[in-house]
Amino acid sequence: DAKTTQPPSMDCAEGRAANLPCNHSTISGNEYVYWYRQIHSQGPQYIIHGLKNNETNEMASLIITEDRKSSTLILPHATLRDTAVYYCIVRVAGAGGTSYGKLTFGQGTILTVHP
Amino acid sequence: EPEVTQTPSHQVTQMGQEVILRCVPISNHLYFYWYRQILGQKVEFLVSFYNNEISEKSEIFDDQFSVERPDGSNFTLKIRSTKLEDSAMYFCASSRGNEQYFGPGTRLTVT
């Protein structure tokens, strides 16, 4: 799986958008970008994933650059409960575009949302 | 909403003892995983399990570790002879493919 690079920490004001960047310059054509977060010492929580198109769900939006070498996770209106470590993970897809393999976690970005 | 559950939430054991960590994955999921996180460190993959056999394991998952799906609902991780360095949070996860759903973890403390 391709390596990812994320800033170690970021701050965001409550109610504002949090934009978390991730570089994955060696990503391959069959690798998806996944985002997870871990609040304190809880189990990691799935947020969103995508291949090359921008994706949105009830939690966040994922913007992937056209060359796929970087992406941005957007939390549109951050709350104090969004304070967590956010992980960007690149993961290969199998047949049909489905991924079954392990997740390889890096150090992630510690996002602190302040009042 | 269905969720992955793990028991116990905290296990204290003495070095050299055997421990079994239990997980109940989400009921229609077919892929099961164990990860661990030593305090202050990254989440690390241990093993994945599909169709009643191990599909992948990391170098951490040595002969002291084993996994089992003894019935249709439980998924267990056994550590045969615990070491001090096995102290960590152990997370179980399950998936139908793509997103993995994690349990709350078991904190294992080896004294």
Coordinates of N, CA and C in Angstrom, one line a residue:
Chain A
D1 N 0.8 -1.2 0.0 CA 0.0 0.0 0.0 C 0.9 1.3 0.0
A2 N 0.4 2.3 -0.7 CA 1.2 3.5 -0.8 C 1.3 4.2 0.6
K3 N 2.4 4.9 0.7 CA 2.6 5.7 2.0 C 1.8 7.0 1.9
T4 N 1.4 7.4 3.1 CA 0.7 8.7 3.2 C 1.5 9.6 4.1
T5 N 1.3 10.9 3.9 CA 1.9 11.9 4.8 C 0.9 12.9 5.2
Q6 N 0.8 13.1 6.5 CA -0.2 14.0 7.1 C 0.5 15.0 8.1
P7 N 0.0 16.2 8.3 CA 0.5 17.1 9.3 C 0.3 16.4 10.7
P8 N 1.2 16.6 11.6 CA 1.0 16.0 12.9 C -0.2 16.5 13.7
S9 N -0.5 17.8 13.5 CA -1.6 18.4 14.3 C -2.2 19.6 13.6
M10 N -3.4 19.9 13.9 CA -4.2 21.0 13.3 C -5.2 21.5 14.4
D11 N -5.5 22.7 14.3 CA -6.5 23.3 15.1 C -7.7 23.8 14.3
C12 N -8.8 23.9 14.9 CA -10.0 24.4 14.2 C -11.0 25.0 15.2
A13 N -11.6 26.1 14.8 CA -12.6 26.7 15.7 C -13.9 26.0 15.5
E14 N -14.6 25.8 16.6 CA -15.9 25.1 16.6 C -16.9 25.9 15.6
G15 N -17.6 25.1 14.8 CA -18.5 25.7 13.8 C -17.9 26.0 12.5
R16 N -16.5 26.0 12.4 CA -15.9 26.3 11.1 C -15.6 24.9 10.5
A17 N -15.2 25.0 9.2 CA -14.8 23.8 8.4 C -13.4 23.4 8.8
A18 N -13.2 22.1 9.0 CA -11.9 21.6 9.2 C -11.4 20.9 7.9
N19 N -10.3 21.3 7.4 CA -9.8 20.7 6.2 C -8.5 20.0 6.5
L20 N -8.5 18.7 6.4 CA -7.3 17.9 6.8 C -6.7 17.4 5.5
P21 N -5.4 17.7 5.3 CA -4.7 17.3 4.0 C -4.0 16.0 4.2
C22 N -3.8 15.3 3.1 CA -3.0 14.1 3.0 C -2.3 14.0 1.7
N23 N -1.1 13.6 1.7 CA -0.3 13.4 0.5 C -0.1 11.9 0.3
H24 N -0.3 11.4 -0.9 CA -0.1 10.0 -1.2 C 0.4 10.0 -2.6
S25 N 1.6 10.5 -2.8 CA 2.1 10.7 -4.2 C 2.4 9.4 -4.9
T26 N 2.6 8.3 -4.2 CA 2.9 7.0 -4.9 C 1.7 6.2 -5.1
I27 N 0.5 6.7 -4.9 CA -0.7 5.9 -5.0 C -0.8 5.3 -6.4
S28 N -1.3 4.0 -6.4 CA -1.5 3.3 -7.6 C -2.9 3.4 -8.1
G29 N -3.2 3.0 -9.4 CA -4.5 3.1 -9.9 C -5.6 2.3 -9.2
N30 N -5.2 1.2 -8.6 CA -6.2 0.4 -7.9 C -6.3 0.6 -6.4
E31 N -5.7 1.7 -6.0 CA -5.7 2.0 -4.5 C -6.7 3.1 -4.2
Y32 N -7.5 2.9 -3.1 CA -8.4 3.8 -2.7 C -7.9 4.6 -1.5
V33 N -8.4 5.8 -1.3 CA -8.1 6.6 -0.1 C -9.2 6.4 0.9
Y34 N -8.8 6.0 2.1 CA -9.7 5.9 3.2 C -9.4 6.9 4.3
W35 N -10.4 7.3 5.0 CA -10.2 8.1 6.2 C -10.9 7.5 7.4
Y36 N -10.2 7.4 8.5 CA -10.7 6.9 9.8 C -10.3 8.0 10.8
R37 N -11.0 7.9 12.0 CA -10.6 8.7 13.1 C -10.7 7.9 14.4
Q38 N -9.9 8.4 15.4 CA -9.9 7.7 16.7 C -10.0 8.8 17.7
I39 N -11.1 8.7 18.4 CA -11.4 9.6 19.5 C -10.9 9.0 20.8
H40 N -9.9 9.7 21.4 CA -9.2 9.3 22.6 C -8.7 7.9 22.4
S41 N -9.1 6.9 23.2 CA -8.6 5.6 23.0 C -9.6 4.6 22.5
Q42 N -10.7 5.2 21.9 CA -11.7 4.3 21.4 C -11.3 3.6 20.1
G43 N -12.1 2.7 19.6 CA -11.7 2.0 18.4 C -11.8 3.0 17.2
P44 N -11.0 2.8 16.2 CA -11.0 3.7 15.0 C -12.4 3.6 14.4
Q45 N -12.8 4.8 13.9 CA -14.1 4.9 13.3 C -14.0 5.3 11.8
Y46 N -14.7 4.5 10.9 CA -14.7 4.8 9.5 C -15.3 6.1 9.2
I47 N -14.8 6.9 8.3 CA -15.4 8.2 7.9 C -15.9 8.1 6.5
I48 N -14.9 7.9 5.6 CA -15.3 8.0 4.2 C -14.1 7.3 3.3
H49 N -14.4 7.0 2.1 CA -13.4 6.5 1.2 C -13.7 6.9 -0.2
G50 N -12.7 6.9 -1.1 CA -12.9 7.2 -2.5 C -11.8 6.8 -3.4
L51 N -12.0 6.8 -4.7 CA -11.0 6.4 -5.6 C -10.5 7.6 -6.4
K52 N -11.3 8.3 -7.1 CA -10.9 9.5 -7.8 C -11.9 10.6 -7.8
N53 N -13.2 10.2 -7.6 CA -14.2 11.2 -7.6 C -14.4 11.8 -6.2
N54 N -14.8 13.0 -6.1 CA -15.1 13.5 -4.7 C -16.3 12.8 -4.1
E55 N -16.2 12.6 -2.8 CA -17.3 11.8 -2.1 C -17.8 12.6 -1.0
T56 N -19.1 12.4 -0.7 CA -19.7 13.1 0.5 C -20.6 12.1 1.2
N57 N -20.6 12.2 2.5 CA -21.6 11.4 3.3 C -22.0 12.3 4.4
E58 N -22.7 11.7 5.4 CA -23.3 12.5 6.5 C -22.2 13.0 7.4
M59 N -21.0 12.4 7.4 CA -20.0 12.9 8.3 C -19.0 13.9 7.7
A60 N -18.7 13.7 6.4 CA -17.6 14.5 5.8 C -17.6 14.5 4.3
S61 N -16.7 15.3 3.7 CA -16.5 15.2 2.3 C -15.0 14.9 2.0
L62 N -14.8 14.2 0.9 CA -13.4 13.8 0.5 C -13.2 14.4 -0.8
I63 N -12.2 15.2 -0.9 CA -11.8 15.8 -2.2 C -10.4 15.2 -2.6
I64 N -10.4 14.6 -3.8 CA -9.2 13.9 -4.3 C -8.7 14.7 -5.5
T65 N -7.5 15.1 -5.5 CA -7.0 15.9 -6.7 C -7.0 15.0 -7.9
E66 N -7.0 15.7 -9.1 CA -7.1 15.0 -10.3 C -6.0 14.0 -10.6
D67 N -4.8 14.3 -10.1 CA -3.7 13.4 -10.3 C -3.6 12.3 -9.2
R68 N -4.6 12.4 -8.2 CA -4.7 11.5 -7.1 C -3.5 11.5 -6.2
K69 N -2.7 12.4 -6.2 CA -1.5 12.4 -5.3 C -1.8 13.0 -4.0
S70 N -2.9 13.6 -3.8 CA -3.3 14.2 -2.5 C -4.8 14.2 -2.4
S71 N -5.2 14.4 -1.1 CA -6.6 14.5 -0.9 C -6.8 15.4 0.4
T72 N -8.1 15.8 0.5 CA -8.4 16.6 1.7 C -9.7 16.1 2.3
L73 N -9.7 15.9 3.6 CA -11.0 15.5 4.3 C -11.6 16.8 4.8
I74 N -12.8 17.0 4.6 CA -13.5 18.2 5.1 C -14.6 17.9 6.0
L75 N -14.5 18.4 7.2 CA -15.6 18.3 8.2 C -16.3 19.7 8.1
P76 N -17.4 19.8 7.6 CA -18.0 21.1 7.2 C -18.3 22.0 8.4
H77 N -18.7 21.5 9.5 CA -19.0 22.3 10.7 C -18.5 21.6 11.9
A78 N -17.2 21.8 12.2 CA -16.6 21.0 13.3 C -17.2 21.3 14.6
T79 N -17.3 20.3 15.4 CA -17.8 20.4 16.8 C -16.7 19.9 17.7
L80 N -16.9 20.2 19.0 CA -15.9 19.7 20.0 C -15.7 18.2 20.0
R81 N -16.8 17.5 19.6 CA -16.7 16.1 19.6 C -15.9 15.5 18.4
D82 N -15.6 16.4 17.5 CA -14.7 16.0 16.3 C -13.2 16.0 16.7
T83 N -12.9 16.4 17.9 CA -11.5 16.4 18.3 C -11.1 14.9 18.4
A84 N -10.0 14.6 17.6 CA -9.6 13.2 17.4 C -8.3 13.1 16.6
V85 N -7.8 11.9 16.5 CA -6.7 11.7 15.5 C -7.3 11.2 14.2
Y86 N -7.0 11.8 13.1 CA -7.6 11.5 11.8 C -6.5 10.8 11.0
Y87 N -6.8 9.6 10.5 CA -5.9 8.8 9.7 C -6.3 8.8 8.2
C88 N -5.4 9.0 7.4 CA -5.5 8.9 5.9 C -4.8 7.6 5.5
I89 N -5.5 6.7 4.9 CA -4.9 5.3 4.6 C -5.2 5.0 3.2
V90 N -4.2 4.6 2.5 CA -4.3 4.1 1.1 C -4.4 2.6 1.1
R91 N -5.3 2.1 0.4 CA -5.6 0.6 0.5 C -5.9 0.1 -0.9
V92 N -5.3 -1.1 -1.2 CA -5.5 -1.6 -2.5 C -6.9 -2.3 -2.6
A93 N -7.6 -2.2 -3.8 CA -8.9 -2.8 -4.0 C -8.7 -4.1 -4.7
G94 N -9.5 -5.1 -4.4 CA -9.5 -6.3 -5.1 C -10.5 -6.3 -6.3
A95 N -10.9 -7.5 -6.6 CA -11.8 -7.6 -7.8 C -13.1 -6.9 -7.5
G96 N -13.6 -6.1 -8.5 CA -14.8 -5.4 -8.3 C -14.7 -4.1 -7.5
G97 N -13.4 -3.8 -7.2 CA -13.2 -2.5 -6.5 C -13.4 -2.6 -5.0
T98 N -13.5 -3.8 -4.4 CA -13.8 -4.0 -3.0 C -12.5 -4.3 -2.3
S99 N -12.3 -3.7 -1.1 CA -11.1 -3.9 -0.3 C -11.4 -4.8 0.9
Y100 N -10.6 -5.8 1.0 CA -10.8 -6.7 2.2 C -9.6 -6.8 3.1
G101 N -8.5 -6.2 2.6 CA -7.2 -6.4 3.4 C -7.1 -5.5 4.6
K102 N -5.9 -5.6 5.2 CA -5.7 -4.8 6.4 C -5.6 -3.3 6.2
L103 N -5.8 -2.6 7.3 CA -5.6 -1.2 7.3 C -4.2 -0.9 7.9
T104 N -3.5 -0.1 7.2 CA -2.1 0.3 7.8 C -2.2 1.7 8.3
F105 N -2.2 1.9 9.6 CA -2.3 3.2 10.2 C -1.0 3.8 10.4
G106 N -0.9 5.1 10.1 CA 0.2 5.9 10.4 C 0.0 6.7 11.7
Q107 N 0.7 7.8 11.8 CA 0.6 8.6 13.1 C -0.7 9.5 13.0
G108 N -1.1 9.8 11.8 CA -2.4 10.6 11.7 C -2.1 12.1 12.0
T109 N -3.2 12.8 12.0 CA -3.3 14.2 12.3 C -4.2 14.4 13.6
I110 N -3.6 15.0 14.6 CA -4.4 15.3 15.8 C -5.1 16.6 15.5
L111 N -6.5 16.5 15.4 CA -7.3 17.6 15.2 C -7.9 18.1 16.5
T112 N -7.6 19.3 16.9 CA -8.2 19.9 18.1 C -9.2 20.9 17.7
V113 N -10.5 20.7 18.1 CA -11.5 21.7 17.8 C -11.7 22.5 19.1
H114 N -11.5 23.8 19.0 CA -11.6 24.6 20.2 C -12.8 25.6 20.2
P115 N -13.4 25.9 21.3 CA -14.6 26.8 21.4 C -14.3 28.1 20.8
Chain B
E1 N -28.3 0.7 15.5 CA -27.3 0.4 14.5 C -26.4 -0.7 15.1
P2 N -26.2 -1.7 14.2 CA -25.3 -2.8 14.7 C -23.9 -2.4 15.0
E3 N -23.3 -3.0 16.0 CA -21.9 -2.6 16.3 C -21.1 -3.8 16.7
V4 N -19.8 -3.7 16.7 CA -18.9 -4.7 17.2 C -18.7 -4.6 18.7
T5 N -18.9 -5.7 19.4 CA -18.7 -5.6 20.8 C -17.5 -6.5 21.2
Q6 N -16.8 -6.1 22.3 CA -15.7 -6.8 22.8 C -15.8 -7.0 24.3
T7 N -15.3 -8.2 24.8 CA -15.2 -8.4 26.2 C -13.9 -9.2 26.5
P8 N -13.4 -8.9 27.7 CA -13.8 -7.9 28.7 C -13.3 -6.5 28.2
S9 N -13.7 -5.5 28.9 CA -13.2 -4.1 28.5 C -11.7 -4.0 29.0
H10 N -11.5 -4.6 30.1 CA -10.1 -4.5 30.7 C -9.8 -5.9 31.3
Q11 N -8.6 -6.4 31.0 CA -8.1 -7.7 31.5 C -6.7 -7.5 32.0
V12 N -6.5 -7.9 33.3 CA -5.2 -7.9 33.9 C -4.8 -9.3 34.1
T13 N -3.5 -9.6 33.7 CA -3.1 -10.9 33.8 C -1.6 -10.9 34.2
Q14 N -1.1 -12.1 34.7 CA 0.3 -12.1 35.0 C 1.1 -12.7 33.8
M15 N 2.3 -12.3 33.7 CA 3.2 -12.8 32.7 C 3.2 -14.3 32.6
G16 N 3.1 -14.8 31.5 CA 3.1 -16.3 31.3 C 1.7 -16.9 31.3
Q17 N 0.7 -16.2 31.6 CA -0.6 -16.7 31.6 C -1.2 -16.6 30.2
E18 N -2.2 -17.4 30.0 CA -3.0 -17.4 28.8 C -4.2 -16.4 28.9
V19 N -4.5 -15.7 27.9 CA -5.6 -14.9 27.9 C -6.4 -15.1 26.6
I20 N -7.7 -14.9 26.7 CA -8.6 -15.0 25.5 C -9.4 -13.7 25.5
L21 N -9.3 -13.0 24.4 CA -10.1 -11.8 24.2 C -11.2 -12.1 23.2
R22 N -12.4 -11.6 23.5 CA -13.6 -12.0 22.8 C -14.2 -10.9 22.0
C23 N -14.7 -11.2 20.9 CA -15.3 -10.2 20.0 C -16.6 -10.8 19.4
V24 N -17.6 -10.0 19.3 CA -18.8 -10.4 18.6 C -18.9 -9.4 17.4
P25 N -18.6 -9.9 16.2 CA -18.6 -9.0 15.0 C -20.1 -8.7 14.6
I26 N -20.2 -7.8 13.7 CA -21.5 -7.5 13.2 C -22.0 -8.7 12.4
S27 N -23.3 -9.0 12.5 CA -23.8 -10.3 12.2 C -23.7 -10.7 10.7
N28 N -23.8 -9.8 9.8 CA -23.7 -10.2 8.4 C -22.3 -10.0 7.8
H29 N -21.4 -9.7 8.6 CA -20.0 -9.5 8.1 C -19.3 -10.8 8.0
L30 N -18.3 -10.8 7.0 CA -17.6 -12.1 6.7 C -16.1 -12.0 6.9
Y31 N -15.6 -10.8 7.1 CA -14.2 -10.6 7.3 C -13.9 -10.0 8.7
F32 N -12.9 -10.6 9.3 CA -12.7 -10.3 10.7 C -11.2 -10.0 10.9
Y33 N -11.0 -9.1 11.9 CA -9.6 -8.6 12.0 C -9.3 -8.3 13.5
W34 N -8.0 -8.5 13.9 CA -7.5 -8.0 15.2 C -6.4 -7.0 14.9
Y35 N -6.5 -5.9 15.7 CA -5.4 -4.9 15.7 C -5.0 -4.7 17.2
R36 N -3.9 -4.1 17.4 CA -3.5 -3.7 18.7 C -2.9 -2.3 18.7
Q37 N -2.9 -1.7 19.8 CA -2.3 -0.3 20.0 C -1.7 -0.2 21.3
I38 N -0.3 -0.2 21.3 CA 0.4 0.0 22.5 C 0.3 1.5 22.9
L39 N 0.2 1.7 24.2 CA -0.1 3.1 24.6 C 0.9 4.1 24.0
G40 N 0.3 5.1 23.3 CA 1.1 6.2 22.7 C 1.6 5.9 21.3
Q41 N 1.3 4.6 20.8 CA 1.8 4.3 19.5 C 0.7 4.1 18.5
K42 N 1.1 3.7 17.3 CA 0.1 3.5 16.2 C -0.7 2.3 16.4
V43 N -1.9 2.3 15.7 CA -2.7 1.1 15.6 C -2.0 0.1 14.7
E44 N -1.8 -1.1 15.1 CA -1.0 -2.1 14.3 C -1.9 -3.3 14.0
F45 N -1.8 -3.7 12.7 CA -2.6 -4.9 12.3 C -1.9 -6.2 12.9
L46 N -2.8 -7.1 13.3 CA -2.3 -8.4 13.8 C -2.7 -9.5 12.8
V47 N -4.0 -9.6 12.5 CA -4.4 -10.8 11.7 C -5.8 -10.5 11.1
S48 N -6.0 -11.1 9.9 CA -7.3 -11.1 9.3 C -7.8 -12.5 9.1
F49 N -9.1 -12.7 9.0 CA -9.7 -14.0 9.1 C -10.9 -14.0 8.2
Y50 N -11.0 -15.0 7.3 CA -12.1 -15.1 6.4 C -12.3 -16.6 6.1
N51 N -13.6 -17.0 6.0 CA -13.9 -18.4 5.6 C -13.2 -19.4 6.5
N52 N -13.2 -19.1 7.8 CA -12.6 -20.0 8.8 C -11.1 -20.2 8.7
E53 N -10.4 -19.3 8.1 CA -9.0 -19.4 8.1 C -8.3 -18.0 8.1
I54 N -7.1 -18.0 8.5 CA -6.3 -16.8 8.5 C -6.0 -16.4 7.1
S55 N -6.3 -15.1 6.7 CA -6.0 -14.7 5.3 C -4.7 -13.9 5.3
E56 N -4.4 -13.2 6.4 CA -3.1 -12.5 6.4 C -2.8 -12.3 7.9
K57 N -1.5 -12.3 8.2 CA -1.0 -12.0 9.5 C 0.2 -11.2 9.5
S58 N 0.4 -10.4 10.5 CA 1.7 -9.6 10.6 C 2.7 -10.4 11.3
E59 N 3.9 -9.8 11.3 CA 5.1 -10.5 12.0 C 4.9 -10.4 13.5
I60 N 4.0 -9.6 14.0 CA 3.7 -9.6 15.4 C 3.0 -10.9 15.8
F61 N 2.1 -11.3 14.9 CA 1.3 -12.5 15.2 C 2.1 -13.8 15.0
D62 N 2.8 -14.1 16.1 CA 3.7 -15.2 16.1 C 3.0 -16.4 16.7
D63 N 3.7 -17.5 17.0 CA 3.1 -18.7 17.5 C 2.4 -18.6 18.8
Q64 N 2.6 -17.5 19.5 CA 1.9 -17.3 20.8 C 0.5 -16.8 20.6
F65 N 0.2 -16.4 19.4 CA -1.2 -15.9 19.1 C -2.0 -16.9 18.3
S66 N -3.3 -16.9 18.5 CA -4.1 -17.7 17.7 C -5.5 -17.1 17.6
V67 N -6.2 -17.3 16.6 CA -7.6 -16.8 16.4 C -8.5 -18.0 16.1
E68 N -9.8 -17.7 16.5 CA -10.8 -18.8 16.3 C -12.1 -18.2 16.2
R69 N -13.0 -18.8 15.4 CA -14.4 -18.4 15.3 C -15.1 -19.7 15.8
P70 N -15.3 -19.8 17.1 CA -15.8 -21.1 17.6 C -17.3 -21.4 17.3
D71 N -18.0 -20.3 17.0 CA -19.4 -20.5 16.7 C -19.8 -19.5 15.6
G72 N -21.0 -19.3 15.4 CA -21.4 -18.4 14.3 C -21.3 -16.9 14.7
S73 N -21.0 -16.6 16.0 CA -21.1 -15.2 16.4 C -19.8 -14.7 17.0
N74 N -19.0 -15.5 17.7 CA -17.8 -15.0 18.4 C -16.6 -15.2 17.5
F75 N -15.6 -14.3 17.8 CA -14.3 -14.3 17.2 C -13.3 -14.0 18.3
T76 N -12.4 -14.9 18.5 CA -11.5 -14.8 19.7 C -10.1 -14.7 19.3
L77 N -9.3 -14.0 20.1 CA -7.9 -13.9 20.0 C -7.3 -14.5 21.3
K78 N -6.4 -15.5 21.1 CA -5.8 -16.1 22.3 C -4.3 -15.8 22.3
I79 N -3.8 -15.4 23.4 CA -2.4 -15.3 23.6 C -2.0 -16.3 24.6
R80 N -1.1 -17.2 24.2 CA -0.8 -18.4 25.0 C 0.0 -18.1 26.2
S81 N 1.0 -17.4 26.1 CA 1.9 -17.1 27.3 C 2.2 -15.6 27.2
T82 N 1.5 -14.8 28.0 CA 1.6 -13.4 27.8 C 3.0 -12.8 28.3
K83 N 3.4 -11.8 27.6 CA 4.7 -11.1 28.0 C 4.3 -9.7 28.4
L84 N 5.2 -9.0 29.0 CA 4.9 -7.6 29.4 C 4.6 -6.8 28.2
E85 N 5.3 -7.0 27.1 CA 5.2 -6.2 25.9 C 3.9 -6.5 25.2
D86 N 3.1 -7.4 25.6 CA 1.7 -7.6 25.1 C 0.7 -6.7 25.6
S87 N 1.1 -5.9 26.6 CA 0.2 -4.9 27.2 C -0.2 -3.9 26.1
A88 N -1.5 -3.7 25.9 CA -1.9 -2.9 24.8 C -3.4 -2.9 24.8
M89 N -4.0 -2.0 23.9 CA -5.4 -2.1 23.6 C -5.5 -3.0 22.4
Y90 N -6.5 -3.9 22.5 CA -6.7 -4.9 21.4 C -8.1 -4.6 20.8
F91 N -8.1 -4.3 19.5 CA -9.3 -3.9 18.8 C -9.7 -5.0 17.8
C92 N -10.9 -5.4 17.8 CA -11.5 -6.3 16.8 C -12.2 -5.5 15.8
A93 N -12.2 -5.9 14.6 CA -13.0 -5.2 13.5 C -13.6 -6.2 12.6
S94 N -14.7 -5.8 12.0 CA -15.4 -6.7 11.0 C -15.8 -5.9 9.8
S95 N -16.1 -6.6 8.7 CA -16.3 -5.9 7.5 C -17.1 -6.9 6.5
R96 N -17.9 -6.2 5.6 CA -18.4 -7.0 4.5 C -17.6 -6.7 3.2
G97 N -16.5 -5.9 3.4 CA -15.7 -5.4 2.3 C -15.7 -3.9 2.4
N98 N -14.6 -3.3 2.1 CA -14.4 -1.8 2.2 C -14.3 -1.4 3.6
E99 N -15.3 -0.7 4.1 CA -15.2 -0.2 5.5 C -15.1 -1.2 6.6
Q100 N -14.2 -1.0 7.5 CA -14.1 -1.9 8.7 C -14.7 -1.2 9.9
Y101 N -15.5 -2.0 10.7 CA -16.1 -1.4 11.9 C -15.4 -2.0 13.1
F102 N -14.9 -1.1 13.9 CA -14.1 -1.5 15.1 C -14.9 -1.6 16.3
G103 N -14.5 -2.5 17.2 CA -15.1 -2.5 18.5 C -14.4 -1.5 19.5
P104 N -14.9 -1.5 20.7 CA -14.4 -0.5 21.6 C -13.0 -0.8 22.2
G105 N -12.6 -2.1 22.0 CA -11.3 -2.5 22.5 C -11.3 -3.2 23.8
T106 N -10.3 -4.0 24.0 CA -10.0 -4.6 25.3 C -8.6 -4.1 25.7
R107 N -8.5 -3.5 26.9 CA -7.2 -3.1 27.4 C -6.6 -4.3 28.2
L108 N -5.5 -4.8 27.7 CA -4.8 -5.9 28.3 C -3.6 -5.3 29.0
T109 N -3.5 -5.6 30.3 CA -2.4 -5.2 31.1 C -1.7 -6.5 31.7
V110 N -0.4 -6.7 31.3 CA 0.3 -7.8 31.7 C 1.3 -7.4 32.8
T111 N 1.2 -8.0 34.0 CA 2.1 -7.6 35.1 C 3.1 -8.6 35.4

